[in-house]
Short mmCIF file of N, CA, C and O in Angstrom, two decimals:
data_model
loop_
_atom_site.label_atom_id
_atom_site.label_comp_id
_atom_site.label_asym_id
_atom_site.label_seq_id
_atom_site.Cartn_x
_atom_site.Cartn_y
_atom_site.Cartn_z
N MET A 46 1.10 -6.47 17.70
CA MET A 46 0.75 -6.81 16.46
C MET A 46 1.94 -6.57 15.50
O MET A 46 2.63 -5.20 15.64
N SER A 47 2.34 -7.17 14.55
CA SER A 47 3.55 -6.79 13.72
C SER A 47 3.05 -6.67 12.36
O SER A 47 1.87 -6.99 11.89
N ALA A 48 4.01 -6.41 11.50
CA ALA A 48 3.45 -6.32 9.94
C ALA A 48 3.11 -7.73 9.57
O ALA A 48 2.44 -7.77 8.54
N ALA A 49 3.63 -8.68 9.94
CA ALA A 49 3.41 -9.98 9.64
C ALA A 49 1.98 -10.53 9.80
O ALA A 49 1.33 -11.36 9.26
N ASP A 50 1.20 -9.79 10.71
CA ASP A 50 -0.34 -9.83 11.10
C ASP A 50 -1.10 -9.05 9.99
O ASP A 50 -2.26 -9.57 10.00
N LEU A 51 -0.44 -8.39 8.95
CA LEU A 51 -1.33 -7.85 7.97
C LEU A 51 -1.03 -8.81 6.81
O LEU A 51 -0.06 -9.44 6.50
N HIS A 52 -2.01 -8.66 5.78
CA HIS A 52 -1.94 -9.46 4.70
C HIS A 52 -1.91 -8.61 3.31
O HIS A 52 -2.85 -7.55 3.21
N VAL A 53 -0.86 -8.73 2.47
CA VAL A 53 -0.76 -7.76 1.59
C VAL A 53 -0.77 -8.67 0.20
O VAL A 53 -0.46 -9.82 0.20
N GLU A 54 -1.78 -8.34 -0.83
CA GLU A 54 -1.84 -8.85 -2.08
C GLU A 54 -2.08 -7.94 -3.32
O GLU A 54 -2.52 -6.83 -3.03
N VAL A 55 -1.84 -8.45 -4.48
CA VAL A 55 -2.12 -7.67 -5.55
C VAL A 55 -3.34 -8.30 -6.24
O VAL A 55 -3.50 -9.40 -6.49
N GLN A 56 -4.49 -7.37 -6.53
CA GLN A 56 -5.69 -7.79 -7.20
C GLN A 56 -5.87 -6.87 -8.35
O GLN A 56 -6.05 -5.69 -8.07
N ASP A 57 -6.09 -7.25 -9.33
CA ASP A 57 -6.26 -6.39 -10.61
C ASP A 57 -5.45 -5.13 -10.79
O ASP A 57 -6.10 -4.12 -11.12
N GLY A 58 -4.36 -5.21 -10.42
CA GLY A 58 -3.25 -4.08 -10.62
C GLY A 58 -3.64 -3.08 -9.35
O GLY A 58 -2.76 -2.08 -9.37
N ASP A 59 -4.15 -3.42 -8.27
CA ASP A 59 -3.92 -2.71 -7.07
C ASP A 59 -3.41 -3.57 -5.99
O ASP A 59 -3.25 -4.87 -6.02
N ILE A 60 -2.97 -2.96 -4.86
CA ILE A 60 -2.25 -3.60 -3.76
C ILE A 60 -3.24 -3.61 -2.61
O ILE A 60 -3.59 -2.44 -2.35
N VAL A 61 -3.82 -4.48 -2.13
CA VAL A 61 -4.86 -4.57 -1.05
C VAL A 61 -4.12 -5.16 0.19
O VAL A 61 -3.65 -6.21 0.18
N VAL A 62 -4.19 -4.21 1.29
CA VAL A 62 -3.87 -4.78 2.68
C VAL A 62 -4.82 -4.81 3.74
O VAL A 62 -5.71 -4.02 3.52
N THR A 63 -5.02 -6.01 4.29
CA THR A 63 -6.33 -6.24 5.04
C THR A 63 -5.74 -6.43 6.37
O THR A 63 -4.71 -7.08 6.57
N LEU A 64 -6.77 -6.27 7.39
CA LEU A 64 -6.58 -6.45 8.86
C LEU A 64 -6.12 -5.34 9.64
O LEU A 64 -5.26 -4.59 9.50
N PRO A 65 -7.18 -4.59 10.36
CA PRO A 65 -8.45 -5.18 10.89
C PRO A 65 -9.39 -4.58 9.77
O PRO A 65 -10.46 -5.16 9.61
N GLY A 66 -9.08 -3.63 8.80
CA GLY A 66 -9.85 -3.12 7.72
C GLY A 66 -9.23 -3.40 6.49
O GLY A 66 -8.34 -4.35 6.50
N THR A 67 -9.67 -2.86 5.52
CA THR A 67 -9.03 -3.02 4.22
C THR A 67 -8.82 -1.57 3.70
O THR A 67 -9.70 -0.77 3.64
N VAL A 68 -7.52 -1.62 3.03
CA VAL A 68 -7.24 -0.36 2.08
C VAL A 68 -6.70 -0.83 0.99
O VAL A 68 -5.84 -1.70 0.77
N THR A 69 -7.06 -0.08 -0.17
CA THR A 69 -6.49 -0.39 -1.35
C THR A 69 -5.66 0.78 -1.93
O THR A 69 -6.09 1.82 -1.92
N TYR A 70 -4.54 0.36 -2.40
CA TYR A 70 -3.40 1.42 -3.03
C TYR A 70 -3.39 1.15 -4.30
O TYR A 70 -3.35 -0.03 -4.66
N TYR A 71 -3.33 2.25 -5.43
CA TYR A 71 -3.00 2.13 -6.64
C TYR A 71 -1.94 3.18 -7.03
O TYR A 71 -1.73 4.02 -6.24
N LYS A 72 -1.38 2.97 -8.24
CA LYS A 72 -0.40 4.12 -8.67
C LYS A 72 -0.98 4.48 -10.20
O LYS A 72 -0.77 3.67 -10.99
N PRO A 73 -1.25 5.76 -10.06
CA PRO A 73 -1.72 6.18 -11.43
C PRO A 73 -0.46 6.10 -12.38
O PRO A 73 0.64 6.26 -11.94
N ALA A 74 -0.56 6.02 -13.66
CA ALA A 74 0.61 5.92 -14.57
C ALA A 74 1.63 6.95 -14.57
O ALA A 74 2.74 6.57 -14.57
N LYS A 75 1.22 8.20 -14.30
CA LYS A 75 2.22 9.39 -14.33
C LYS A 75 2.42 9.70 -12.75
O LYS A 75 3.25 10.69 -12.63
N SER A 76 2.12 9.04 -11.90
CA SER A 76 2.25 9.51 -10.33
C SER A 76 3.52 8.97 -9.85
O SER A 76 3.95 7.62 -10.19
N PRO A 77 4.13 9.72 -9.14
CA PRO A 77 5.28 9.05 -8.44
C PRO A 77 5.33 8.32 -7.02
O PRO A 77 6.10 7.85 -6.35
N GLN A 78 3.82 8.21 -6.87
CA GLN A 78 3.53 7.58 -5.52
C GLN A 78 2.37 6.70 -5.64
O GLN A 78 1.55 6.79 -6.48
N LEU A 79 2.04 6.08 -4.49
CA LEU A 79 0.79 5.26 -4.25
C LEU A 79 -0.22 6.08 -3.56
O LEU A 79 0.14 6.97 -2.99
N LEU A 80 -1.74 5.96 -4.17
CA LEU A 80 -2.53 6.65 -3.66
C LEU A 80 -3.52 5.55 -2.86
O LEU A 80 -3.64 4.57 -3.52
N ALA A 81 -4.03 6.18 -1.92
CA ALA A 81 -5.11 5.06 -1.26
C ALA A 81 -6.62 5.39 -1.78
O ALA A 81 -6.91 6.43 -2.08
N LYS A 82 -7.34 4.16 -1.88
CA LYS A 82 -8.95 4.27 -1.90
C LYS A 82 -9.39 3.39 -0.97
O LYS A 82 -8.75 2.29 -0.69
N ARG A 83 -10.86 3.36 -1.03
CA ARG A 83 -11.64 2.62 0.18
C ARG A 83 -10.85 2.43 1.47
O ARG A 83 -10.55 1.29 1.78
N LEU A 84 -10.68 3.61 1.96
CA LEU A 84 -10.30 3.53 3.54
C LEU A 84 -11.29 2.98 4.32
O LEU A 84 -12.47 3.19 4.37
N PRO A 85 -10.77 2.32 5.48
CA PRO A 85 -11.62 2.09 6.41
C PRO A 85 -12.52 3.18 7.07
O PRO A 85 -11.81 4.44 7.36
N GLY A 86 -13.46 3.01 7.58
CA GLY A 86 -14.51 4.07 8.39
C GLY A 86 -13.86 4.28 9.87
O GLY A 86 -12.60 4.68 10.02
N LYS A 87 -14.75 4.12 10.74
CA LYS A 87 -14.47 4.54 12.03
C LYS A 87 -13.59 3.31 12.68
O LYS A 87 -13.55 2.25 12.12
N ASP A 88 -12.92 3.81 13.89
CA ASP A 88 -12.07 2.88 14.38
C ASP A 88 -13.00 1.68 14.99
O ASP A 88 -14.08 1.79 15.49
N ASP A 89 -12.69 0.61 14.98
CA ASP A 89 -13.42 -0.73 15.45
C ASP A 89 -12.89 -0.87 17.05
O ASP A 89 -11.59 -1.17 17.17
N PRO A 90 -13.52 -0.89 18.05
CA PRO A 90 -12.88 -1.03 19.26
C PRO A 90 -12.51 -2.38 19.58
O PRO A 90 -11.60 -2.51 20.52
N HIS A 91 -12.88 -3.38 18.68
CA HIS A 91 -12.35 -4.72 18.87
C HIS A 91 -11.18 -5.17 18.09
O HIS A 91 -10.63 -6.15 18.16
N ALA A 92 -10.80 -4.15 17.16
CA ALA A 92 -9.77 -4.32 16.28
C ALA A 92 -8.47 -4.25 16.94
O ALA A 92 -8.34 -3.36 18.07
N PRO A 93 -7.27 -5.00 16.75
CA PRO A 93 -6.07 -4.90 17.41
C PRO A 93 -5.26 -3.57 17.46
O PRO A 93 -4.30 -3.14 17.77
N LEU A 94 -5.84 -2.74 16.24
CA LEU A 94 -5.06 -1.59 15.86
C LEU A 94 -6.05 -0.45 15.47
O LEU A 94 -7.23 -0.55 15.19
N THR A 95 -5.77 0.79 15.74
CA THR A 95 -6.52 1.90 15.16
C THR A 95 -6.61 2.11 13.82
O THR A 95 -5.67 1.66 13.23
N ASN A 96 -7.35 2.67 13.17
CA ASN A 96 -7.17 3.04 11.74
C ASN A 96 -5.83 3.88 11.61
O ASN A 96 -5.29 3.36 10.36
N ALA A 97 -5.45 4.73 12.23
CA ALA A 97 -4.39 5.47 11.94
C ALA A 97 -2.94 4.34 12.02
O ALA A 97 -1.97 4.35 11.21
N GLU A 98 -2.94 3.42 12.99
CA GLU A 98 -1.93 2.41 13.01
C GLU A 98 -1.93 1.59 11.78
O GLU A 98 -0.81 1.31 11.20
N PHE A 99 -3.23 0.90 11.39
CA PHE A 99 -3.32 0.27 10.35
C PHE A 99 -2.95 0.93 9.00
O PHE A 99 -2.13 0.19 8.39
N LEU A 100 -3.37 2.00 9.02
CA LEU A 100 -2.91 2.91 7.59
C LEU A 100 -1.55 2.99 7.53
O LEU A 100 -0.97 3.00 6.51
N THR A 101 -0.65 3.36 8.70
CA THR A 101 0.68 3.44 8.77
C THR A 101 1.38 2.27 8.22
O THR A 101 2.21 2.16 7.53
N ARG A 102 1.03 1.18 8.93
CA ARG A 102 1.52 -0.18 8.64
C ARG A 102 1.26 -0.60 7.26
O ARG A 102 2.11 -1.32 6.44
N ALA A 103 -0.06 -0.57 6.67
CA ALA A 103 -0.35 -0.80 5.42
C ALA A 103 0.20 -0.02 4.39
O ALA A 103 0.76 -0.67 3.18
N TRP A 104 0.48 1.21 4.59
CA TRP A 104 1.29 1.94 3.69
C TRP A 104 2.72 1.28 3.20
O TRP A 104 3.34 1.22 2.22
N LYS A 105 3.27 1.00 4.49
CA LYS A 105 4.64 0.62 4.28
C LYS A 105 4.72 -0.57 3.68
O LYS A 105 5.49 -0.78 2.98
N LEU A 106 3.88 -1.62 4.04
CA LEU A 106 3.63 -2.84 3.13
C LEU A 106 3.49 -2.74 1.89
O LEU A 106 3.99 -3.30 0.93
N ALA A 107 2.42 -1.62 1.48
CA ALA A 107 2.15 -1.63 0.02
C ALA A 107 3.28 -0.99 -0.68
O ALA A 107 3.57 -1.20 -1.91
N SER A 108 4.01 -0.01 -0.06
CA SER A 108 5.11 0.50 -0.71
C SER A 108 6.20 -0.55 -1.06
O SER A 108 6.94 -0.39 -2.16
N THR A 109 6.52 -1.42 -0.16
CA THR A 109 7.34 -2.52 -0.43
C THR A 109 7.03 -3.32 -1.38
O THR A 109 7.81 -3.65 -2.32
N LYS A 110 5.81 -3.75 -1.33
CA LYS A 110 5.17 -4.50 -2.37
C LYS A 110 5.36 -3.85 -3.96
O LYS A 110 5.69 -4.50 -4.85
N ALA A 111 4.98 -2.47 -4.03
CA ALA A 111 5.13 -1.76 -5.14
C ALA A 111 6.40 -1.81 -5.69
O ALA A 111 7.03 -2.01 -6.94
N ARG A 112 7.57 -1.52 -4.80
CA ARG A 112 8.89 -1.59 -5.27
C ARG A 112 9.45 -3.14 -5.92
O ARG A 112 9.96 -3.16 -6.90
N GLU A 113 8.86 -4.10 -5.12
CA GLU A 113 9.20 -5.46 -5.48
C GLU A 113 8.52 -5.57 -6.96
O GLU A 113 9.04 -6.34 -7.84
N LEU A 114 7.23 -4.94 -7.19
CA LEU A 114 6.61 -5.14 -8.42
C LEU A 114 7.05 -4.15 -9.48
O LEU A 114 6.70 -4.21 -10.49
N GLY A 115 8.18 -3.32 -9.26
CA GLY A 115 8.87 -2.43 -9.95
C GLY A 115 7.91 -1.39 -10.43
O GLY A 115 8.19 -0.75 -11.55
N TRP A 116 6.91 -0.95 -9.62
CA TRP A 116 6.11 0.20 -9.92
C TRP A 116 6.94 1.49 -9.91
O TRP A 116 6.29 2.56 -10.36
N PHE A 117 7.78 1.67 -9.08
CA PHE A 117 8.56 2.80 -9.04
C PHE A 117 9.96 2.88 -9.70
O PHE A 117 10.79 1.78 -9.60
N GLN A 118 10.25 3.76 -10.34
CA GLN A 118 11.40 3.98 -11.22
C GLN A 118 12.42 4.58 -10.07
O GLN A 118 12.44 5.24 -9.23
N ILE A 119 13.71 4.12 -10.38
CA ILE A 119 15.06 4.39 -9.54
C ILE A 119 15.53 5.73 -10.07
O ILE A 119 15.69 6.07 -11.57
N ALA A 120 15.88 6.79 -9.31
CA ALA A 120 16.38 7.98 -9.79
C ALA A 120 17.30 8.06 -10.81
O ALA A 120 17.36 8.54 -11.69
N GLY A 121 18.18 7.06 -10.77
CA GLY A 121 19.40 6.93 -11.59
C GLY A 121 19.09 6.42 -12.83
O GLY A 121 19.38 6.93 -13.88
N ASP A 122 18.05 5.46 -12.98
CA ASP A 122 17.57 5.21 -14.21
C ASP A 122 16.76 6.21 -15.11
O ASP A 122 17.06 6.27 -16.19
N LEU A 123 16.14 7.18 -14.29
CA LEU A 123 15.45 8.21 -14.97
C LEU A 123 16.60 9.18 -15.59
O LEU A 123 16.42 9.72 -16.51
N ALA A 124 17.71 9.58 -14.80
CA ALA A 124 18.67 10.36 -15.09
C ALA A 124 19.47 9.82 -16.45
O ALA A 124 19.86 10.56 -17.28
N LEU A 125 19.40 8.47 -16.49
CA LEU A 125 20.16 7.87 -17.75
C LEU A 125 19.04 7.78 -18.79
O LEU A 125 19.47 7.02 -19.73
N GLY A 126 17.96 8.09 -18.59
CA GLY A 126 16.96 7.89 -19.84
C GLY A 126 16.48 6.30 -19.72
O GLY A 126 15.97 5.80 -20.86
N GLN A 127 16.72 5.59 -18.68
CA GLN A 127 16.41 4.17 -18.60
C GLN A 127 14.95 4.01 -17.94
O GLN A 127 14.75 2.79 -17.56
N GLY A 128 14.13 5.01 -17.78
CA GLY A 128 12.78 4.84 -17.06
C GLY A 128 11.92 4.10 -17.81
O GLY A 128 12.02 3.91 -19.29
N ARG A 129 10.83 3.39 -17.33
CA ARG A 129 9.82 2.74 -18.18
C ARG A 129 8.86 3.80 -18.56
O ARG A 129 8.60 4.63 -17.99
#
């Protein structure tokens, strides 16, 4: 299973990654990182990934999407006073 097998989308200001479960990431206004909510429960023996594998891949996808959306400031911008 590759990252291409996971689905990532933005819903109401959250990043949602699905397969085999669903995890939602959000970024509080003054937080430098994403936080997870609605984590999957027990491992599904029929799922192609364990929850740990899913969450690792989901976090990477969500972080990439957050950077694409401009949710993170670049350290140089902060030093120059250009942060949002």
